[in-house]
PDB file of C-alpha atoms in Angstrom:
ATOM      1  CA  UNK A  26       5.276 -13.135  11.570  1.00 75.00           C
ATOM      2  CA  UNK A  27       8.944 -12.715  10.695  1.00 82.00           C
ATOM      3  CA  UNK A  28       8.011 -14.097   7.095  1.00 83.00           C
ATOM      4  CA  UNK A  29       5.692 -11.659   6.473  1.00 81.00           C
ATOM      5  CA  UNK A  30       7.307  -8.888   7.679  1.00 88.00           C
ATOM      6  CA  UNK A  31      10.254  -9.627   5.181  1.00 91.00           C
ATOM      7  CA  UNK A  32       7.523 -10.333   2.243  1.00 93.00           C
ATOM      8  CA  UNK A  33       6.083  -7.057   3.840  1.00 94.00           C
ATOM      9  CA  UNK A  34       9.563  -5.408   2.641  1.00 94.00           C
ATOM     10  CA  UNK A  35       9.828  -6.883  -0.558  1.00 96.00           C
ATOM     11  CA  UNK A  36       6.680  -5.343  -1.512  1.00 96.00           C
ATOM     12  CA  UNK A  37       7.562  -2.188  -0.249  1.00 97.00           C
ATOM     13  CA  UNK A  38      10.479  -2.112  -2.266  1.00 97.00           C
ATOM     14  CA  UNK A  39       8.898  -3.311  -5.167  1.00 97.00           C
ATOM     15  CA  UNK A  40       6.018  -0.218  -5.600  1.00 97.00           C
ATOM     16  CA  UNK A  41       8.549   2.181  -4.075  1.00 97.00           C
ATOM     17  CA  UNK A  42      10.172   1.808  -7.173  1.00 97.00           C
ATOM     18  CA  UNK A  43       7.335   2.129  -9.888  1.00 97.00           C
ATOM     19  CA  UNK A  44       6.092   5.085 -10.024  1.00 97.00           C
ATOM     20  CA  UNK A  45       3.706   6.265  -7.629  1.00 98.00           C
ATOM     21  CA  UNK A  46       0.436   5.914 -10.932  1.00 98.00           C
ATOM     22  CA  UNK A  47       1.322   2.317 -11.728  1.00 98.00           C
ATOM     23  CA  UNK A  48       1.409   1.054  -8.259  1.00 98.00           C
ATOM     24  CA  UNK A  49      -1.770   2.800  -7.648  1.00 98.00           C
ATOM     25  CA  UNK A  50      -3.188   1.130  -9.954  1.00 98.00           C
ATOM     26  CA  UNK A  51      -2.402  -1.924  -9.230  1.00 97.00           C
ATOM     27  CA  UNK A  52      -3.443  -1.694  -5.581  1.00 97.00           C
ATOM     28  CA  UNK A  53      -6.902  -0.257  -7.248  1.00 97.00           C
ATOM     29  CA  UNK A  54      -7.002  -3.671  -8.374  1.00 96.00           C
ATOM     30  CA  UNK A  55      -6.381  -5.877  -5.701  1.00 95.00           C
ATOM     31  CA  UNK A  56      -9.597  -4.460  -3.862  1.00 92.00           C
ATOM     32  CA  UNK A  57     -10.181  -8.436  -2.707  1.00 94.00           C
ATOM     33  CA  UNK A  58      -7.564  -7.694  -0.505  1.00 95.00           C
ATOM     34  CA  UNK A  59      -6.996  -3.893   0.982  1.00 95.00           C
ATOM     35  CA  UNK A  60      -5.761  -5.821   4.227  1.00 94.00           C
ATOM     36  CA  UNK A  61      -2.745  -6.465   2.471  1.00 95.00           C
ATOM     37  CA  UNK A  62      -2.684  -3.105   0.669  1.00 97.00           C
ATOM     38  CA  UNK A  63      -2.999  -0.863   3.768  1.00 96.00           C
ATOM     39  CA  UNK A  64       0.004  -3.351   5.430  1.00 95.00           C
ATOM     40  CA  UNK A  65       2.022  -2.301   2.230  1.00 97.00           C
ATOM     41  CA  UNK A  66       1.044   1.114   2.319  1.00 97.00           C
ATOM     42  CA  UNK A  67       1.823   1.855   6.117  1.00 96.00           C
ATOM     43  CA  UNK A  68       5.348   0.112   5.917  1.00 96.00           C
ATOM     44  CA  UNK A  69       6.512   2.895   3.469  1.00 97.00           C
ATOM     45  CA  UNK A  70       7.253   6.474   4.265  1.00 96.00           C
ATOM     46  CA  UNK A  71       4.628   9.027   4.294  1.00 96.00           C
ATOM     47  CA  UNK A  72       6.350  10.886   1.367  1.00 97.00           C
ATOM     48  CA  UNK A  73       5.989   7.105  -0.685  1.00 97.00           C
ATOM     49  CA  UNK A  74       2.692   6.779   0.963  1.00 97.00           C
ATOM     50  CA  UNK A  75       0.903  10.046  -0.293  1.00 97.00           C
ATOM     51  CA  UNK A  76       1.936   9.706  -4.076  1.00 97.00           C
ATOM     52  CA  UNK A  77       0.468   6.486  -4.136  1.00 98.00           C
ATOM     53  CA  UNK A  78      -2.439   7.361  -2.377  1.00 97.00           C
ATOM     54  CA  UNK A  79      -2.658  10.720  -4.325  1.00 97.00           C
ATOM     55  CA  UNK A  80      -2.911   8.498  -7.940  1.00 98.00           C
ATOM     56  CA  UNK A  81      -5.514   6.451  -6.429  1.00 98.00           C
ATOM     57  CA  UNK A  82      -9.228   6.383  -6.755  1.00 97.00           C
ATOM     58  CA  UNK A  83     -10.290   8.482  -4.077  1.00 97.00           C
ATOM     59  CA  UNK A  84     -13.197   6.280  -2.774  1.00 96.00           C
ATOM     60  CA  UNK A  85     -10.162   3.564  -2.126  1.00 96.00           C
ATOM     61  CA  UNK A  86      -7.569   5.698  -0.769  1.00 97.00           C
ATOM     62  CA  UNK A  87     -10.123   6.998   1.647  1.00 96.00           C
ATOM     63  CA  UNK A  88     -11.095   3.273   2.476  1.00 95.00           C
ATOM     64  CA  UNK A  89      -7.405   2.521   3.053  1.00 96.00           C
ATOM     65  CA  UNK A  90      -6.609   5.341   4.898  1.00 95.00           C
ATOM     66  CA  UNK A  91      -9.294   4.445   7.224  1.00 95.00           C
ATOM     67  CA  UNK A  92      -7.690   0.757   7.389  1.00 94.00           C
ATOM     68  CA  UNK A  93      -4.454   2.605   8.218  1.00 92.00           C
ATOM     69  CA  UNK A  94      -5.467   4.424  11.091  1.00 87.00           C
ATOM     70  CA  UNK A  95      -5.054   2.676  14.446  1.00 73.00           C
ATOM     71  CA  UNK A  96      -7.570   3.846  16.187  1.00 72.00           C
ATOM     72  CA  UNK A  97     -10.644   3.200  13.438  1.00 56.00           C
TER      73      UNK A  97
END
């Protein structure tokens, strides 16, 4: 658990510093695994969050944003 959460990080880090259209589209791609997207996108801040989600393909932002929410 501890592992991940660190690889969680790294990740984090990583897109947070692309900018926001690059690292949406390379979350478009990994649609195999939106799991692991939506665990990426929910450890950034909302200001992060929204300008990747804002570049994406709406059909998978809205898929992700469902993944996000807690109570789906």
């Amino acid at each position: 658990q501890q592992q991940e959460n660190e690889e969680i990080k790294q990740f984090v880090k990583t897109y947070t510093e692309m900018k926001p259209k690059a690292a949406a589209e390379i979350f478009e791609e990994m649609t195999s695994d939106l799991a692991q997207v939506s665990r990426i996108l929910k450890a950034m801040t909302a200001e992060q969050r929204s300008k990747i989600l804002e570049a994406m393909d709406a059909e998978i932002a809205a898929r992700l944003t469902k993944m996000m929410d807690p109570d789906s």
